[in-house]
Amino acid sequence: MSDISAQLIERIRAASSPLCIRGAGSKDFYGNAPQGEVLDTRGHTGIVAYEPTELFVTARGGTQLAEIEAALAAQGQYLPFEPPRFAPDSTIGGVVAAGLSGPRRASAGSVRDYVLGVRLVDGAARELVFGGQVMKNVAGYDVSRLIAGSLGTLGLILDVSLKVLPRPAAEATLRFELKQAAALDKLNRWAGQPLPIVASAWDAGVLTLRLAGARAAVEAAQQKLGADGTVDAGAFWDELRDQRTTFFAGDAPLWRLSVPSVAPVIDLPGATLIEWGGAQRWLRTDAPATTVRAAAAAVGGSAALYRAPAELKAAAGAFAPLPEPLAALQRRLKAAFDPRGILNPGRLYKEI
Amino acid sequence: MGSLEEFRQLGEGEIARLIAGLRRILATDSLLVEQEDLVPYECDGLTAYRQLPLLVALPTTEDQVVAVLKLCHELRVPVVARGAGTGLSGGATPVRHGVVLSLAKFMRILDIDPVARTARVQPGVRNLAISEAVAPYALYYAPDPSSQIACTIGGNVAENSGGVHCLKYGLTVHNVLRVRVALIDGTVVEIGSEGLDSPGYDLLALMIGSEGMLGVVLEATVKLTPKPQVAKVVMASFDDMTKAGNAVAAIIAAGIIPAGLEMMDKPATRAVEDFVHAGYDLDAEAILLAESDGTPEEVEEEIAAMKAVLEGAGARELRVSQSEAERLKFWAGRKAAFPAVGRITPDYLCMDGTIPRKHLAHVLIRIAELARQYDLRCANVFHAGDGNLHPLIMFDANKPGELERATEFGSRILELSVDVGGTITGEHGVGIEKVGQMCVQFSPEELDAFHALKAAFDPQGLLNPGKAVPTPRRCSEYRLTGSAGHGEGRAA
Ligand SMILES: Cc1cc2nc3c(=O)[nH]c(=O)nc-3n(C[C@H](O)[C@H](O)[C@H](O)COP(=O)(O)OP(=O)(O)OC[C@H]3O[C@@H](n4cnc5c(N)ncnc54)[C@H](O)[C@@H]3O)c2cc1C
């Protein structure tokens, strides 16, 4: 436990050139290349409040995700959005700023869905509190959710309150051999039924499903889905969550496509991994950025260049370009919170 | 309470130009200018405060909405968007020298995709109409405000509305994928997408709950949820409020997230029993309704577990719904609580603070003390699962001084909510009603940040002015006449 908020605020106040807000640096690869002088949050640590029956945890931004998850596990609770753990010392501030969610996202919701409140220091070195620790709060604009996924460009997260939930009583994993189109079809049809499917992954002709919930519901669903039986998933879901399965190994550019779950097979060269019931398509491809982005846009989605050599990222930009009216809104929001443009400039988009 | 008088007055010439311009855009019956036609728009569900607008525009096409906004922007005329007018915080209360932009005629469900589990709807579509339209696919739209027969999806988006099932199924913000929005200058933007994530800042999170101050919702794509196979509700009565409050915590401590977890106190129970005759225990100090949904096996398991917890927590009577009809009957009273209280008092104010559940008993005792102090009756219903209280303060606006007393009583409850670490509004919004208490919950720097954010969307402050975010001047007034500076418990 240590509170260095005064120092962090002072660093921002005194800064005259760009700062790179950084926890463990496990997501340095994500977004556009970090630039500026490092402002390390790892000295700002500790779970400030955790009340299992109030279903929330509040932690300082530099607190390790692992510490929080261990505290929750001791009470039979968890973070349902399952943020990837790229390093053992990943911080919660980084988790929220990056806004990346794991396998359960389609059923449980995303990081932003679990953000209840933040205390942040913005680019003008103002200490600001938005939201709170309660489940429902509509006082003022929902800035705390806006912070999720903003990649540190609007403010440094001093502390964050997250909703937590009890761990499901039972879990089971099922496997099916299916071609991609058939898997997509099945995933969408199953999702329209009251089945406790909490995660899904299709990779190389195999669809893996995770069921979770009350024991009775999980058992009933197994029968209904017509699987021969459950399989021992071993570390599969953890490896998928942390992006350590073989699909993620190697150097080919990795794209993350966010598309409607019903989007058809996206016909591009390279390997595909499907998650979130069809709504997240990972792609290893050397196809040109414009081709990948056009393919995602054609089905009503967007494509982020997730992991790629620096030159490629610099040329293509990590995230899909925005239509001008939206880009203009984002620039004005950035200016509202960081008028000097010193917090993680360029990390999300060049001009913010 | 905010004053809506401080905005620029329009001169005769400006008004004439505005009306002439609107006549070119709108059909004759889509523009209301006569006082008798304006009266139905003078307030929303916060009926204690009324203000006639300059005029009401009821466009029927998106192009018309855009043209109306452009004209108002050019002439610098305030615009207040309006859905069904069921809001309880005065969010849709007109501005005297402003236009009410009613989206009531946008009532079409544009597309239902049962496979993708989405519906694309116009903003004036009623919340319940979505669930009714998708029922043939065994799907529904999960957020279910008690006003769902009447309130519109545009209003729901603006308020981030919740319902009795949102502990498990989320609020509006968790169930809307995309909105198309017209900004005040007529620019149309698509926010969110039919996928789950969109690039850039999460403007969707910002739009939802923005009380009509950032843009006008023209269309929304909502998520649909598969209907659970069965649902059952346990009704528990307690002879002590503290026990009932502890029972709520005990259910959650047992690892259960009920589909609904609602509470009513004795005055509320009596009012609703007279209205719906659901057979509630009239001597109980508190009644708790805990719902379970899912497969038949799952529901049996969870109901048994909840019964055990409730017994352990000291419930004096437990009843489990034995049929769908009985389940609906148990819920009927809770869902009709506002109108039921409306029958026993000429007027009421509905408060909306959210508090950490552990302070439930303390806050209720304090509310009872305040009721005595202000000499007014108060019935309490709450979304106990998420700590969202709805104290209903009863008064008679025709008796001199009662409205003022009721308002002051309400302010004390909201300040109390902030003091115990909660918030002044869980789902009804700030509107004009709680704009003063915003000065209690937020620091001047935070309010500045809200103003800057608003200016990023609406630099001239024309959309729904005077609502939700107080000016510094308003705060100094509130601090002089109201009370308290900052509450404690302002943790993130
Ligand atoms: C009996 C009763 C029970 C209620 N129960 C609940 C409940 O359980 N949960 C809950 O959350 N609320 C509840 N409410 C409050 C209210 O119904 C909700 O706030 C609802 O979302 C308002 O919808 P509306 O269409 O009536 O909006 P209005 O009252 O017309 O407007 C509300 C706000 O939305 C803005 N707005 C409306 N349409 C648009 C648009 N298209 N674009 C931009 N802004 C727009 C308005 O400017 C205003 O600020 C209840 C109200 C009543 C009267």
Short mmCIF file of C-alpha atoms in Angstrom, two decimals, chain A residues 140-279:
data_model
loop_
_atom_site.label_atom_id
_atom_site.label_comp_id
_atom_site.label_asym_id
_atom_site.label_seq_id
_atom_site.Cartn_x
_atom_site.Cartn_y
_atom_site.Cartn_z
CA GLY A 140 -23.27 14.01 -14.28
CA TYR A 141 -21.87 12.68 -17.53
CA ASP A 142 -20.48 9.16 -17.28
CA VAL A 143 -16.82 10.14 -17.45
CA SER A 144 -15.66 7.06 -15.56
CA ARG A 145 -16.77 4.75 -18.36
CA LEU A 146 -15.30 7.13 -20.92
CA ILE A 147 -11.92 6.58 -19.27
CA ALA A 148 -12.05 2.85 -19.98
CA GLY A 149 -10.19 2.30 -23.24
CA SER A 150 -8.95 5.90 -23.47
CA LEU A 151 -5.34 4.69 -23.21
CA GLY A 152 -4.32 7.32 -20.71
CA THR A 153 -4.97 10.17 -23.10
CA LEU A 154 -7.55 11.91 -20.89
CA GLY A 155 -6.10 11.38 -17.44
CA LEU A 156 -4.06 9.23 -15.14
CA ILE A 157 -6.21 6.80 -13.14
CA LEU A 158 -5.40 7.36 -9.46
CA ASP A 159 -7.99 4.89 -8.33
CA VAL A 160 -10.79 2.96 -9.86
CA SER A 161 -13.88 1.24 -8.47
CA LEU A 162 -15.03 -1.88 -10.27
CA LYS A 163 -18.14 -3.98 -9.91
CA VAL A 164 -17.35 -7.58 -8.98
CA LEU A 165 -19.53 -10.69 -9.05
CA PRO A 166 -19.67 -14.07 -7.36
CA ARG A 167 -17.94 -16.83 -9.29
CA PRO A 168 -20.40 -19.18 -10.97
CA ALA A 169 -21.00 -22.37 -9.02
CA ALA A 170 -20.28 -24.72 -11.91
CA GLU A 171 -18.37 -24.64 -15.18
CA ALA A 172 -17.94 -27.06 -18.06
CA THR A 173 -16.23 -27.06 -21.43
CA LEU A 174 -17.59 -28.62 -24.61
CA ARG A 175 -15.90 -29.17 -27.98
CA PHE A 176 -17.32 -29.56 -31.46
CA GLU A 177 -15.62 -30.10 -34.81
CA LEU A 178 -17.12 -27.53 -37.14
CA LYS A 179 -16.19 -25.47 -40.17
CA GLN A 180 -16.03 -21.72 -39.59
CA ALA A 181 -19.36 -20.83 -41.24
CA ALA A 182 -21.19 -23.60 -39.41
CA ALA A 183 -19.61 -22.55 -36.11
CA LEU A 184 -20.73 -18.95 -36.62
CA ASP A 185 -24.23 -20.10 -37.42
CA LYS A 186 -24.42 -22.32 -34.34
CA LEU A 187 -22.97 -19.67 -32.05
CA ASN A 188 -25.58 -17.13 -33.07
CA ARG A 189 -28.47 -19.57 -32.79
CA TRP A 190 -27.39 -20.80 -29.39
CA ALA A 191 -26.93 -17.26 -28.15
CA GLY A 192 -30.60 -16.63 -28.89
CA GLN A 193 -31.60 -19.32 -26.41
CA PRO A 194 -31.45 -19.12 -22.64
CA LEU A 195 -28.27 -21.19 -22.39
CA PRO A 196 -25.44 -20.50 -19.93
CA ILE A 197 -22.76 -20.11 -22.64
CA VAL A 198 -20.21 -17.69 -21.21
CA ALA A 199 -17.34 -17.99 -23.68
CA SER A 200 -16.59 -19.44 -27.08
CA ALA A 201 -13.57 -19.91 -29.30
CA TRP A 202 -13.32 -21.30 -32.83
CA ASP A 203 -9.83 -22.08 -34.03
CA ALA A 204 -8.68 -24.43 -36.79
CA GLY A 205 -11.95 -26.31 -37.19
CA VAL A 206 -12.67 -26.76 -33.49
CA LEU A 207 -15.30 -24.85 -31.55
CA THR A 208 -14.79 -24.75 -27.80
CA LEU A 209 -17.62 -23.57 -25.57
CA ARG A 210 -17.56 -22.65 -21.95
CA LEU A 211 -20.68 -23.05 -19.85
CA ALA A 212 -21.01 -21.55 -16.41
CA GLY A 213 -23.75 -20.94 -13.90
CA ALA A 214 -25.84 -22.97 -11.51
CA ARG A 215 -24.91 -26.66 -11.59
CA ALA A 216 -28.37 -27.66 -12.79
CA ALA A 217 -28.31 -25.14 -15.63
CA VAL A 218 -24.87 -26.23 -16.82
CA GLU A 219 -25.89 -29.88 -16.82
CA ALA A 220 -29.14 -29.19 -18.66
CA ALA A 221 -27.27 -27.15 -21.28
CA GLN A 222 -24.72 -29.90 -21.91
CA GLN A 223 -27.53 -32.24 -22.86
CA LYS A 224 -29.31 -29.68 -24.95
CA LEU A 225 -26.18 -28.78 -26.92
CA GLY A 226 -25.73 -32.43 -27.81
CA ALA A 227 -22.07 -32.67 -26.97
CA ASP A 228 -20.75 -36.18 -26.32
CA GLY A 229 -19.51 -35.08 -22.97
CA THR A 230 -17.42 -32.42 -21.39
CA VAL A 231 -13.73 -32.13 -22.02
CA ASP A 232 -11.02 -31.23 -19.59
CA ALA A 233 -10.15 -27.78 -20.80
CA GLY A 234 -6.96 -27.69 -18.77
CA ALA A 235 -5.40 -24.28 -19.07
CA PHE A 236 -7.19 -23.53 -22.35
CA TRP A 237 -9.39 -20.66 -21.13
CA ASP A 238 -6.58 -19.05 -19.16
CA GLU A 239 -4.25 -19.28 -22.15
CA LEU A 240 -6.90 -17.83 -24.42
CA ARG A 241 -7.58 -15.05 -21.96
CA ASP A 242 -3.89 -14.19 -21.76
CA GLN A 243 -3.41 -14.66 -25.52
CA ARG A 244 -0.87 -17.42 -25.08
CA THR A 245 -2.43 -20.12 -27.28
CA THR A 246 -0.48 -21.17 -30.39
CA PHE A 247 -2.66 -18.94 -32.53
CA PHE A 248 -1.07 -15.91 -30.88
CA ALA A 249 2.52 -17.14 -31.30
CA GLY A 250 4.72 -16.03 -34.22
CA ASP A 251 5.36 -12.74 -35.96
CA ALA A 252 2.62 -12.35 -38.55
CA PRO A 253 0.67 -9.12 -37.96
CA LEU A 254 -2.22 -9.70 -35.59
CA TRP A 255 -5.50 -7.91 -36.24
CA ARG A 256 -8.50 -7.68 -33.95
CA LEU A 257 -11.78 -7.25 -35.78
CA SER A 258 -14.86 -6.16 -33.89
CA VAL A 259 -17.87 -7.07 -36.01
CA PRO A 260 -21.55 -7.97 -35.61
CA SER A 261 -21.68 -11.57 -34.40
CA VAL A 262 -23.66 -12.55 -37.48
CA ALA A 263 -21.08 -11.21 -39.94
CA PRO A 264 -20.19 -13.96 -42.42
CA VAL A 265 -16.76 -15.54 -42.72
CA ILE A 266 -14.30 -12.75 -43.50
CA ASP A 267 -12.46 -13.92 -46.53
CA LEU A 268 -8.87 -12.78 -46.11
CA PRO A 269 -5.66 -14.78 -46.35
CA GLY A 270 -4.28 -16.07 -43.05
CA ALA A 271 -5.56 -17.77 -39.92
CA THR A 272 -8.66 -16.75 -37.97
CA LEU A 273 -9.62 -17.21 -34.33
CA ILE A 274 -13.19 -16.37 -33.40
CA GLU A 275 -14.36 -15.35 -29.94
CA TRP A 276 -17.32 -13.62 -28.32
CA GLY A 277 -19.94 -15.67 -30.16
CA GLY A 278 -18.67 -14.35 -33.49
CA ALA A 279 -18.27 -10.69 -32.50
#
